[in-house]
Coordinates of C-alpha atoms in Angstrom, one line a residue:
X639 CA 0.0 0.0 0.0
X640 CA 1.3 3.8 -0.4
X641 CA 1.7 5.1 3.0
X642 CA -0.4 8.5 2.5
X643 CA -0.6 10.8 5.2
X644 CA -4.6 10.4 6.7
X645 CA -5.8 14.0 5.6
X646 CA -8.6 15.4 3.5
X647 CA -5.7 16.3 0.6
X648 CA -4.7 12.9 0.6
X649 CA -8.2 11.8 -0.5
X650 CA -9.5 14.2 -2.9
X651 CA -12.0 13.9 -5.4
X652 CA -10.1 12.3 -8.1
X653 CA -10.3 9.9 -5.9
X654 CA -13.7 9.7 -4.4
X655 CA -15.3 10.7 -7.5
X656 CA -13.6 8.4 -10.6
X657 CA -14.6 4.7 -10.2
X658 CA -12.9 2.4 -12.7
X659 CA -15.4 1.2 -15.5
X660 CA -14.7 -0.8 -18.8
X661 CA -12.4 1.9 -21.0
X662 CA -11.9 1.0 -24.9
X663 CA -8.5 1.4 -24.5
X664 CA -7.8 0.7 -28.2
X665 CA -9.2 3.8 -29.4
X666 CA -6.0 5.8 -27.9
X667 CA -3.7 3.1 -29.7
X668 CA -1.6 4.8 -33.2
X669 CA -2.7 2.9 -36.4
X670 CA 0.5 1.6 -36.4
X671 CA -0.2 -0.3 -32.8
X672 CA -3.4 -1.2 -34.3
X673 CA -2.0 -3.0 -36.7
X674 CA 0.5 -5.0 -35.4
X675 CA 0.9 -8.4 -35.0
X676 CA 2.7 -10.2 -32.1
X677 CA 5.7 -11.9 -32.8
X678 CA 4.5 -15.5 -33.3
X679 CA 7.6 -16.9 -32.0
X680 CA 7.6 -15.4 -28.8
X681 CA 3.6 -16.1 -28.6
X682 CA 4.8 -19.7 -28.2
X683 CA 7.6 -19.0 -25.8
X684 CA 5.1 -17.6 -23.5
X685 CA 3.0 -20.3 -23.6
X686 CA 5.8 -22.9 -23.3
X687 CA 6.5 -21.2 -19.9
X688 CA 3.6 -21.6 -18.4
X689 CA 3.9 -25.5 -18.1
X690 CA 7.2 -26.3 -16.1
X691 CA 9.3 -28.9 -17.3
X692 CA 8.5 -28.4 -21.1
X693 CA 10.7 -30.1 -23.4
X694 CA 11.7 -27.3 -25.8
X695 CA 12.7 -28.4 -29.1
X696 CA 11.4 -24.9 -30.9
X697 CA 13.5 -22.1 -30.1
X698 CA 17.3 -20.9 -31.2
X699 CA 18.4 -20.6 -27.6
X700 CA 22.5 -21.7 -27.6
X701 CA 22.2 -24.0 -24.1
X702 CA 23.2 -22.6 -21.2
X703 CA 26.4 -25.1 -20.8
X704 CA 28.1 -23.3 -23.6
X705 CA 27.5 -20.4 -22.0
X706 CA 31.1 -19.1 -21.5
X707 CA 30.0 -17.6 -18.2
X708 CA 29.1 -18.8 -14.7
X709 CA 29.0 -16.4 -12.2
X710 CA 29.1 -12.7 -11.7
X711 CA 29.6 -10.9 -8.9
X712 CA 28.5 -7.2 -7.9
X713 CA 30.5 -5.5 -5.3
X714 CA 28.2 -3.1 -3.8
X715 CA 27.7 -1.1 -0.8
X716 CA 26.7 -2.3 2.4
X717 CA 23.4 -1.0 3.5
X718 CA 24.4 -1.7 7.1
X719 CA 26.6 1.7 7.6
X720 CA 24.6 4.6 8.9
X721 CA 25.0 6.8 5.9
X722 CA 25.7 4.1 3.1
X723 CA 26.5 7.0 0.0
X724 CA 29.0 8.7 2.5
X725 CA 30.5 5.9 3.4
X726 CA 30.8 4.1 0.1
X727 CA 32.4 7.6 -1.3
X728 CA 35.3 7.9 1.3
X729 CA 35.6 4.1 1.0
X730 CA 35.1 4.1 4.8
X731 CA 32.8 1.4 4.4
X732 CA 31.8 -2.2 4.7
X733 CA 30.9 -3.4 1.0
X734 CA 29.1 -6.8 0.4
X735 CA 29.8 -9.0 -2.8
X736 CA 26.4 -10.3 -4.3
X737 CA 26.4 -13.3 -6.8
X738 CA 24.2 -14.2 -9.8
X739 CA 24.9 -18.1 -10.8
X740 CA 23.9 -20.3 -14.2
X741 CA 24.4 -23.5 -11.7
X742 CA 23.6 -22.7 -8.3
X743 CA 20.9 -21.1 -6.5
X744 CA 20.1 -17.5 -6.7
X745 CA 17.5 -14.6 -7.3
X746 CA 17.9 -14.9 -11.0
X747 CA 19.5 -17.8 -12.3
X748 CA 22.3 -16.6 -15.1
X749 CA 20.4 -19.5 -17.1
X750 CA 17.0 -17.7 -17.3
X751 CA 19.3 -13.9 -17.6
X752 CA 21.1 -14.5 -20.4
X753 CA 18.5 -16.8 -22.1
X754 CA 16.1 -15.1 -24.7
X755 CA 13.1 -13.6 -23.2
X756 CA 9.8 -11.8 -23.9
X757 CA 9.3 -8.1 -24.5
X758 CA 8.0 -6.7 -21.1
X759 CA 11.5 -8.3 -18.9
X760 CA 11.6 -11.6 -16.8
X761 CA 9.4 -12.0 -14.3
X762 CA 11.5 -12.2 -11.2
X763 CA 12.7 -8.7 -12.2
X764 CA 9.2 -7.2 -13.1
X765 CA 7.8 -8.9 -9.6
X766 CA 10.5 -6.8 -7.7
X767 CA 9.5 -3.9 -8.9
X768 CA 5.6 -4.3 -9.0
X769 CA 6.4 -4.9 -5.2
X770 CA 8.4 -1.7 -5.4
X771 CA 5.7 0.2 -7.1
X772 CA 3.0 -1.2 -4.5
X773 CA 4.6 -0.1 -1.6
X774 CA 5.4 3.4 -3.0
X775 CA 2.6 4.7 -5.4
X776 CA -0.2 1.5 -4.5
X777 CA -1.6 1.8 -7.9
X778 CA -4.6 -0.3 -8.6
X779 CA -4.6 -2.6 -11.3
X780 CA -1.7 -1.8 -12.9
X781 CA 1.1 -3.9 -15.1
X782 CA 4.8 -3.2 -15.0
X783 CA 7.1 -4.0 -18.2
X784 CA 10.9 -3.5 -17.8
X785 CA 12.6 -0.9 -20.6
X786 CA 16.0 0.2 -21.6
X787 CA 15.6 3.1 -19.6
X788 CA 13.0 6.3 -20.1
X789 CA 13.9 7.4 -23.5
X790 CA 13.4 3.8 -24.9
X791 CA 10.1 3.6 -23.4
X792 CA 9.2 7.1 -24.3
X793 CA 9.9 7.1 -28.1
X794 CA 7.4 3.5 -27.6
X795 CA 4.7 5.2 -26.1
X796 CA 4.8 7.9 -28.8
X797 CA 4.7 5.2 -31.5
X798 CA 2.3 3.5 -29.4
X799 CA -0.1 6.4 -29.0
X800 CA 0.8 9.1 -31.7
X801 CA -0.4 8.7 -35.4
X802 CA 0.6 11.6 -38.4
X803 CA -0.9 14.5 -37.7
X804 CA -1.7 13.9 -34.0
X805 CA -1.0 16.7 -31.4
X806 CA 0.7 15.7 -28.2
X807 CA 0.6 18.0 -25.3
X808 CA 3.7 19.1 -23.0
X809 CA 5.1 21.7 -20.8
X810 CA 6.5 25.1 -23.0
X811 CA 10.1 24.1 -21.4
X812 CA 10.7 20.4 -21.5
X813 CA 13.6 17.9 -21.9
X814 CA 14.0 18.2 -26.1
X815 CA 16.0 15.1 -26.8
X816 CA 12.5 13.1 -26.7
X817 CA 10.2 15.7 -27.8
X818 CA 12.5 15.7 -31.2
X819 CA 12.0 12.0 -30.6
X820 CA 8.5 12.2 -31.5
X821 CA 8.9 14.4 -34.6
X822 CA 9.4 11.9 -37.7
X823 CA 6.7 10.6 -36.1
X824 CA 4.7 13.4 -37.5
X825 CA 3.4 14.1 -33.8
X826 CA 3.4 17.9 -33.3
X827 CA 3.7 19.2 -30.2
X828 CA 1.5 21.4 -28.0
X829 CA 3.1 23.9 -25.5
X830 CA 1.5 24.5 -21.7
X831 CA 2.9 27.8 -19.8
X832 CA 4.7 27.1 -16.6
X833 CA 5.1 29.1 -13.4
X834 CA 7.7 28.4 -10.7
X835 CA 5.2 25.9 -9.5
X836 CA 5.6 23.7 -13.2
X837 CA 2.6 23.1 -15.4
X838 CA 0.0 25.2 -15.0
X839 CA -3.3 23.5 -14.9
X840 CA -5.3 26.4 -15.8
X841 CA -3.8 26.5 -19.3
X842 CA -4.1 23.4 -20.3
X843 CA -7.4 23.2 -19.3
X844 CA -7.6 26.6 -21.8
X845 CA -6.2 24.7 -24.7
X846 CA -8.4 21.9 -24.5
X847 CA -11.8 23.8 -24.1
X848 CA -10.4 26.2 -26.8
X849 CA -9.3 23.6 -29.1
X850 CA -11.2 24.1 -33.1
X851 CA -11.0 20.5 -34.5
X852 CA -12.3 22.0 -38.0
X853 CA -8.9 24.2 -37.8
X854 CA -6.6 22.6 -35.7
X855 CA -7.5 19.0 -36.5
X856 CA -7.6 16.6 -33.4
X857 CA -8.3 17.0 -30.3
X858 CA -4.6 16.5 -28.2
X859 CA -5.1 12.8 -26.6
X860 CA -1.4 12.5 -24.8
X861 CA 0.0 14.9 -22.2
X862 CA 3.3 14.2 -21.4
X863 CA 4.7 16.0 -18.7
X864 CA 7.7 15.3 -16.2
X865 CA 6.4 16.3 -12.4
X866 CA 9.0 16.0 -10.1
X867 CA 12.3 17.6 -10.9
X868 CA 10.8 18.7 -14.3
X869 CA 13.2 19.1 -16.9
X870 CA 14.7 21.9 -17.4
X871 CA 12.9 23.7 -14.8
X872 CA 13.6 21.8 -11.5
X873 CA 9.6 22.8 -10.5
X874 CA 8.2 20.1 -9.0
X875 CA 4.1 19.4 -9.1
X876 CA 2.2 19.6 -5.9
X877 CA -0.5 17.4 -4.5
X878 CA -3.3 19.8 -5.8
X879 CA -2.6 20.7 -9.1
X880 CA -1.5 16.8 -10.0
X881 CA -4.9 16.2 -8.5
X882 CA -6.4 19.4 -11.0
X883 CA -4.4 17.8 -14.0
X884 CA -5.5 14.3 -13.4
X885 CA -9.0 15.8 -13.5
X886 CA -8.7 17.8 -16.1
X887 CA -7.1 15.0 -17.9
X888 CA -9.9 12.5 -16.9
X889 CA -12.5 15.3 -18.3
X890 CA -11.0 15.7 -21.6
X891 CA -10.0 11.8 -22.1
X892 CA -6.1 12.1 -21.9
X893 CA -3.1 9.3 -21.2
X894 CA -0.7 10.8 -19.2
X895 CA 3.2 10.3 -19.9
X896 CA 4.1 10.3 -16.5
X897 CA 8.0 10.6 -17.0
X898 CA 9.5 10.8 -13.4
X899 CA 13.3 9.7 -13.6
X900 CA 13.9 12.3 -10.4
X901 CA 10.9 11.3 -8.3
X902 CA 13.8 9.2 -6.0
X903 CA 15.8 12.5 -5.5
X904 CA 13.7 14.5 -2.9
X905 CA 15.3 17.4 -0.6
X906 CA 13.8 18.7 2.8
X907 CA 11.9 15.7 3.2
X908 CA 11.5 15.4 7.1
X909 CA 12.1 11.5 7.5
X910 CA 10.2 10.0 10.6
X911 CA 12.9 8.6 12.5
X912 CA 10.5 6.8 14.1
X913 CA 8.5 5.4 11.6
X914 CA 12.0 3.8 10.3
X915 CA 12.4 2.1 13.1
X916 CA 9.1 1.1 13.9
X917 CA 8.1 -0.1 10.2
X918 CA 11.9 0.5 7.8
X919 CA 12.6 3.2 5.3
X920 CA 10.2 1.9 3.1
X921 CA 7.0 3.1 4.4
X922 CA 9.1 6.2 6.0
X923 CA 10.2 7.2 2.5
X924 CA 6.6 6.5 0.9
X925 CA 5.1 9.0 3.6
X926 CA 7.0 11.9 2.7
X927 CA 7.5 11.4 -1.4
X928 CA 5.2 13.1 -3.6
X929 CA 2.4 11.6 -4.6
X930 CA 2.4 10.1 -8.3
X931 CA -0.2 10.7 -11.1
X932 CA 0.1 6.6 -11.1
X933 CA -1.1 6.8 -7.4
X934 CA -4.6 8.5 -8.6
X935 CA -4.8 6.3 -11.6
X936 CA -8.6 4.7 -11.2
X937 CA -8.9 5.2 -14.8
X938 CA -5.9 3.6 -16.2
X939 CA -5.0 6.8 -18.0
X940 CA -1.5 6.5 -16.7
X941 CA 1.6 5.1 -18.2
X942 CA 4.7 5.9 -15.7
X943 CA 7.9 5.8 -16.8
X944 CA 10.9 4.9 -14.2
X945 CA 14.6 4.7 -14.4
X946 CA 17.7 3.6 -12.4
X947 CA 19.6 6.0 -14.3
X948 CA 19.6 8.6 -11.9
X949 CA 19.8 6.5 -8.7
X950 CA 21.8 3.4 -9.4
X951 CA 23.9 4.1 -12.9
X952 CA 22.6 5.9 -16.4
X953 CA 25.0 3.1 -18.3
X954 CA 22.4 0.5 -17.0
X955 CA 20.0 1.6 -19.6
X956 CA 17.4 -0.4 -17.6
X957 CA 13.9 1.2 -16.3
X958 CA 10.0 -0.1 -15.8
X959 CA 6.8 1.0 -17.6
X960 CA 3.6 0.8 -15.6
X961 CA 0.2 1.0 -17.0
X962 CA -2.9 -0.8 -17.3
X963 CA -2.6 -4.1 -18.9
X964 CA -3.8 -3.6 -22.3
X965 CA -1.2 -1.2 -23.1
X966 CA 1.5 -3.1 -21.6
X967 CA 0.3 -5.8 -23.7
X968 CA 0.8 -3.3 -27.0
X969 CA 3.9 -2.2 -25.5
X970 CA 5.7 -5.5 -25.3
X971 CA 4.4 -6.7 -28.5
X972 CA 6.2 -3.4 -30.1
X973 CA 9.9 -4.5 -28.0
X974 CA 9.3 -8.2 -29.1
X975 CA 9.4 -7.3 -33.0
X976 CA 12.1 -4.3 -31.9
X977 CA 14.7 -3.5 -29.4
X978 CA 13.8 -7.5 -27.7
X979 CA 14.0 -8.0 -24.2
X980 CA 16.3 -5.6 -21.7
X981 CA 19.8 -7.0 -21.3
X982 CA 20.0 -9.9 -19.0
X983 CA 22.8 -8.4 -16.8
X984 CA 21.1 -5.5 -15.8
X985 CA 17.9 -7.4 -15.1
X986 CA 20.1 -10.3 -12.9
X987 CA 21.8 -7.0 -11.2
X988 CA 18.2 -6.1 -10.6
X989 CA 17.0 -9.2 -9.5
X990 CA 19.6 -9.6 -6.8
X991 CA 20.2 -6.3 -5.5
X992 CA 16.6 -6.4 -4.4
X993 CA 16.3 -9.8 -3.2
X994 CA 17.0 -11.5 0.4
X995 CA 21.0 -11.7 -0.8
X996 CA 21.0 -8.5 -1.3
X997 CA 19.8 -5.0 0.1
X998 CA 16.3 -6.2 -0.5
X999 CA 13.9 -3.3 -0.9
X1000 CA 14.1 -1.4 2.3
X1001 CA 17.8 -1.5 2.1
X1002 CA 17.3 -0.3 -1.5
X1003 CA 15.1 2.8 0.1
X1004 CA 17.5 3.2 2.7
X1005 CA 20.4 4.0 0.0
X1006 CA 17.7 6.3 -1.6
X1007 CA 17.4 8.1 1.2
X1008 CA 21.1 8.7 1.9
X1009 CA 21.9 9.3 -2.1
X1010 CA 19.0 12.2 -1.0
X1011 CA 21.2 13.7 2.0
X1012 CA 24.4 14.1 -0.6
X1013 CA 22.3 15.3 -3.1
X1014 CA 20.5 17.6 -0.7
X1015 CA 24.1 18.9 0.4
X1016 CA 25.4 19.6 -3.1
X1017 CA 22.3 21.5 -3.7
X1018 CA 22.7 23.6 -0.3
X1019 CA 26.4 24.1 -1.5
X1020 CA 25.1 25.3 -5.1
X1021 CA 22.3 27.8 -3.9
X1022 CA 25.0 28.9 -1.5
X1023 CA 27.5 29.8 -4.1
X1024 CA 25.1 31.4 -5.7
X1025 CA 23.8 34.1 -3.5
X1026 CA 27.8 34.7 -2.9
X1027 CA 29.3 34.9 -6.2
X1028 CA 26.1 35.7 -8.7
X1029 CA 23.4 37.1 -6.7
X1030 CA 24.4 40.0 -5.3
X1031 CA 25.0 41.6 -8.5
X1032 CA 21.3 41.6 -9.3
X1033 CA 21.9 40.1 -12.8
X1034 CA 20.8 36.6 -12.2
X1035 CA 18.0 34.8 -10.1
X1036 CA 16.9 31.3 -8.8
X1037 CA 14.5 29.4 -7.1
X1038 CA 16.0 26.3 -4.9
X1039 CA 14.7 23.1 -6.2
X1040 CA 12.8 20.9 -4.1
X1041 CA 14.0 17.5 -6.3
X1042 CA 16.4 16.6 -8.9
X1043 CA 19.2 17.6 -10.1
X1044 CA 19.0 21.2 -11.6
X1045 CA 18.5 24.9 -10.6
X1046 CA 16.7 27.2 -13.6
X1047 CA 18.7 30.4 -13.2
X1048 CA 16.9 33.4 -14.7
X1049 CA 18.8 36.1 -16.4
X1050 CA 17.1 39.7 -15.9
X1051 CA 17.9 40.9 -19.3
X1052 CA 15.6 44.2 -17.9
X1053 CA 19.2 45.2 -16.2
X1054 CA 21.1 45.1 -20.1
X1055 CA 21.7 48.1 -21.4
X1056 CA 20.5 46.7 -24.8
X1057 CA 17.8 44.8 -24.0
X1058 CA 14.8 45.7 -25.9
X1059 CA 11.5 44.7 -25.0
X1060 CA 9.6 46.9 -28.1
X1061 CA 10.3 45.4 -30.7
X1062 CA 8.6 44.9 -34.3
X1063 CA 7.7 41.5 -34.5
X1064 CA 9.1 39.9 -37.8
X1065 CA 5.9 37.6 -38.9
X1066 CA 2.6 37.5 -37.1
X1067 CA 3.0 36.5 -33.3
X1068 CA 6.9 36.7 -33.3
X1069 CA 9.0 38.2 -30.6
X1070 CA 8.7 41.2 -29.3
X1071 CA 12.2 41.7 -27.5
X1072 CA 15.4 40.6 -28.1
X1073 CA 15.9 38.2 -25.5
X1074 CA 17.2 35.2 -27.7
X1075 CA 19.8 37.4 -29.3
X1076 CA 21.3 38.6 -26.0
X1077 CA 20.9 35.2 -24.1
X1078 CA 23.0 33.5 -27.4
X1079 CA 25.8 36.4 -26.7
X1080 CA 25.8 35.5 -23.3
X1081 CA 26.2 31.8 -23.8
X1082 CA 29.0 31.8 -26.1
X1083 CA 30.8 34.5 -24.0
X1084 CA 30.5 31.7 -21.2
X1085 CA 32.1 29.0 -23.3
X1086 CA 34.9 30.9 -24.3
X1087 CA 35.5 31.7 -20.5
X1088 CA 35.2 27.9 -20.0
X1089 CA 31.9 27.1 -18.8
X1090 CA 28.8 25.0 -20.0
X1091 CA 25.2 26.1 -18.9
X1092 CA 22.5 24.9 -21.1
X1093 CA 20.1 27.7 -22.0
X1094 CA 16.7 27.8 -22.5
X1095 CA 16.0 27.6 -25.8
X1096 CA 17.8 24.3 -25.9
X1097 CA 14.5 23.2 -23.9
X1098 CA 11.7 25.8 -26.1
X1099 CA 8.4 24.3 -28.0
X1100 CA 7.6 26.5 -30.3
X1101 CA 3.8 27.3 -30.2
X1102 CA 2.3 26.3 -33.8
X1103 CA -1.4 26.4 -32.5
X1104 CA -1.4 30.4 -32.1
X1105 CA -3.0 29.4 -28.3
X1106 CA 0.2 30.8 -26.5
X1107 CA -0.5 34.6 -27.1
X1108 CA 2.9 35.3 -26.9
X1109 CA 6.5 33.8 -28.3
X1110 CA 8.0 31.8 -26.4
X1111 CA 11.9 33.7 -27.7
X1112 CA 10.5 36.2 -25.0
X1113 CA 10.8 34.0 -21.7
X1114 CA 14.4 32.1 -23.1
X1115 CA 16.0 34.2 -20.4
X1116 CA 17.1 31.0 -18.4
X1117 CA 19.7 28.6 -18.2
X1118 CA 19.7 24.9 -16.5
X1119 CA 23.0 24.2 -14.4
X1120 CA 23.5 21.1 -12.4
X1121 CA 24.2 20.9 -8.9
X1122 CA 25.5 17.2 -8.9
X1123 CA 28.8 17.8 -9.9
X1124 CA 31.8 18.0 -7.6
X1125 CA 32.2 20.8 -4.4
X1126 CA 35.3 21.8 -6.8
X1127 CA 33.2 21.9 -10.0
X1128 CA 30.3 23.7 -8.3
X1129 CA 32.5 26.6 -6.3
X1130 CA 34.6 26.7 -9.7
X1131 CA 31.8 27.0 -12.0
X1132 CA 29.8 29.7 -10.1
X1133 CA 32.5 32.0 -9.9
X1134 CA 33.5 31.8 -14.1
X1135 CA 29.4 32.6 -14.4
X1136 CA 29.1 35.2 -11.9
X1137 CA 32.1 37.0 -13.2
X1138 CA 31.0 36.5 -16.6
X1139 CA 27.4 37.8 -16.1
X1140 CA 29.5 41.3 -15.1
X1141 CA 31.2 41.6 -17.9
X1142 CA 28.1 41.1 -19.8
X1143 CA 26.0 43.7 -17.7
X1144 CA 28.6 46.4 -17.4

């Protein structure tokens, strides 16, 4: 179960009010989903599993004695030190060796890892974290289907989802290495404004009740949007307007791309103490973490995208889809004719680290909590800086993140002698200011003093609906920095920008 706090936010009426009832959820599918056919050979494979001790005689499997591997072992941390991350990074610590065998018994037997398997992951792997997902978000009725990571299961979901000509819906800043993804796709894509706060739900309620399918075409049926830690931004969504967005999605008949790679990396939480040692860092965690859109989902609107990138390793390329089980069924029939199965090593890594041999999953949550702390610290070390080296000059601004990994600095271009914010627009509904001339002057004027910010419009969806009312070349006065580099990198880093920014101004 998700270990929700007992008050009246906790149960709102997204919850009270939506009460699961048959969905056609075929009619959100692409026509390319449609069509498809499973792959026939792994239609028997599954089937051939279900009977143990089935004498298989069909597949192209090489057998598992000419295997040129037996065992692996993963030296990890030991979750028994008080502060496991700190420990493990002055090598102060206790570490533990845990095993994955082809001939002897363990989580995940090196046979069954290595072997060919179907589309959504093996099960031991997909169990592990459906137990995960339970105890976190408690989401009801919902499938889990392993992936290589986020981007692999997003570029999916848009070919699952996203026919020619279809409009998808996201925030006007997002992470553009998968919206581009979704672009030969002929998906076009949709822009929401953002506050500090992240999506606002007020707008996208606008564009949906504002929408002219005799000009615009269809109606957008995909919002994807990343909640916690949201990329570029660093806002992260609270309780009430994921609960107004969820409505508002339920009203207008949307899926929601929940992608929420940062969810694990949460500052200023206020662990109970207590409650870890009453009931483990498990539930203690699950108390304090935002709550999902999966967590709401009584409509099986949701498909949530996880990763281990940014808590275990980004190499690992490994990460779980969760949704209802007709879409997981779509999705694993698109991986069985693609990209295949997740690579076994990850998924016996997997298998292990959260079984009994290994940290299990309250000694996986515990590590969470102290990857948290250090991540919390270089954040507190960041913002720091920052108020000494760039603030006081007045030329820069940021909020402090609440999750993730990045801090949206704002440039006040107002201070710049040449900004202009009259300007004739070129073409109907262009810019009125210069701001994306200046803020490209000031980013190569930080490269050639040595330092790499990524600016805004990196992150910009251009507005092709004429809903925005104004360009979106205005509001590029921002760039994303990272706070997860080294003390050295982040002391280092601040000082080259804040010394730049004053040769800009002045």
């Amino acid at each position: 179960m998700v270990f929700l706090p007992s008050t009246a936010s906790a149960t709102s009426a997204v919850d009270v009010g939506l009460k699961r009832s048959h969905v056609d959820y075929s009619r959100y599918l692409s026509a390319e989903a449609r069509s498809r056919l499973p792959n026939p050979i792994k239609s028997i494979w599954k089937v051939a599993q279900v009977k143990p001790g089935t004498i298989n005689m069909g597949n192209g499997d090489p057998h598992h004695t000419l295997y040129p591997i037996c065992e692996v072992n993963f030296v990890v941390p030991s979750i028994d030190e008080h502060d496991p991350v700190q420990s493990w990074r002055s090598g102060t610590g206790e570490q533990n060796i845990i095993s994955s065998y082809k001939d002897e018994p363990c989580a995940l037997s090196l046979r069954t890892a290595f072997a060919y398997g179907a589309g959504a992951g093996l099960k031991d792997v997909r169990d592990a974290l459906a137990d995960l997902n339970d105890r976190i978000h408690s989401p009801p009725n919902h499938t889990v289907s392993l992936s290589l990571g986020n981007a692999d299961a997003l570029t999916k979901c848009f070919r699952l989802l996203g026919d020619p000509g279809d409009s998808f819906l996201c925030e006007e800043f997002t992470f553009s290495a998968m919206t581009n993804a979704a672009l030969p796709l002929g998906i076009e894509w949709v822009p929401i404004r953002m506050d500090n706060n992240g999506l606002v739900p007020s707008d996208l309620e606008r564009i949906l009740s504002n929408w002219d399918e005799a000009k615009q075409g269809k109606r957008p049926h995909v919002l994807y949007t990343i909640p916690c830690s949201q990329n570029p931004t660093g806002s992260t969504l609270s309780l009430e307007r994921r609960q107004q967005i969820y409505q508002i999605a339920h009203d207008w008949d949307i899926i929601i791309l929940e992608d929420d790679p940062y969810f694990f990396l949460q500052y200023d939480l206020g662990v109970s103490q207590s409650t870890i040692q009453q009931y483990g860092h498990t539930r203690a965690m699950a108390e304090v973490l935002p709550r999902s859109f999966l967590s709401m989902d009584y409509d099986g609107r949701v498909m949530r995208l996880d990763s281990f990138s940014k808590i275990v390793a980004p190499g690992m390329r490994l990460g779980w889809v969760t949704s209802n089980s007709y879409f997981a069924d779509k999705l694993d029939m698109l991986t069985d004719s693609s990209s295949q199965h997740p690579h076994g090593m990850g998924q016996a890594f997997v298998a292990e680290l959260l079984g009994s041999n290994g940290w299990g999953v309250d000694g996986f949550m515990k590590w969470i909590l102290s990857l948290c702390n250090e991540y919390q610290r270089r954040r507190d070390l960041f913002m720091d800086v920052f108020r000494q080296k760039v603030a006081t000059s007045g030329f820069a601004t940021a909020e402090v993140p609440q999750s993730g990994m990045f801090v949206w600095i704002k440039i006040n271009l107002e201070h710049h002698a040449r900004f202009s914010a009259s300007q004739t627009p070129t073409v109907p509904g262009g810019p009125t200011t210069n701001t994306a001339d200046l803020m490209d002057e000031l980013f190569r004027k930080l490269l050639n003093n040595g330092l790499v910010m990524m600016p805004a419009s990196t992150f910009a969806i251009a507005d092709r609906t004429g809903m925005m009312g104004s360009h979106i070349n205005d509001r590029v006065n921002f760039f994303r920095a990272t706070f997860v580099g080294t003390d050295e990198t982040i002391r280092n880093g601040l000082a080259t920008f804040g010394r730049t920014l004053e040769e800009f101004f002045l």
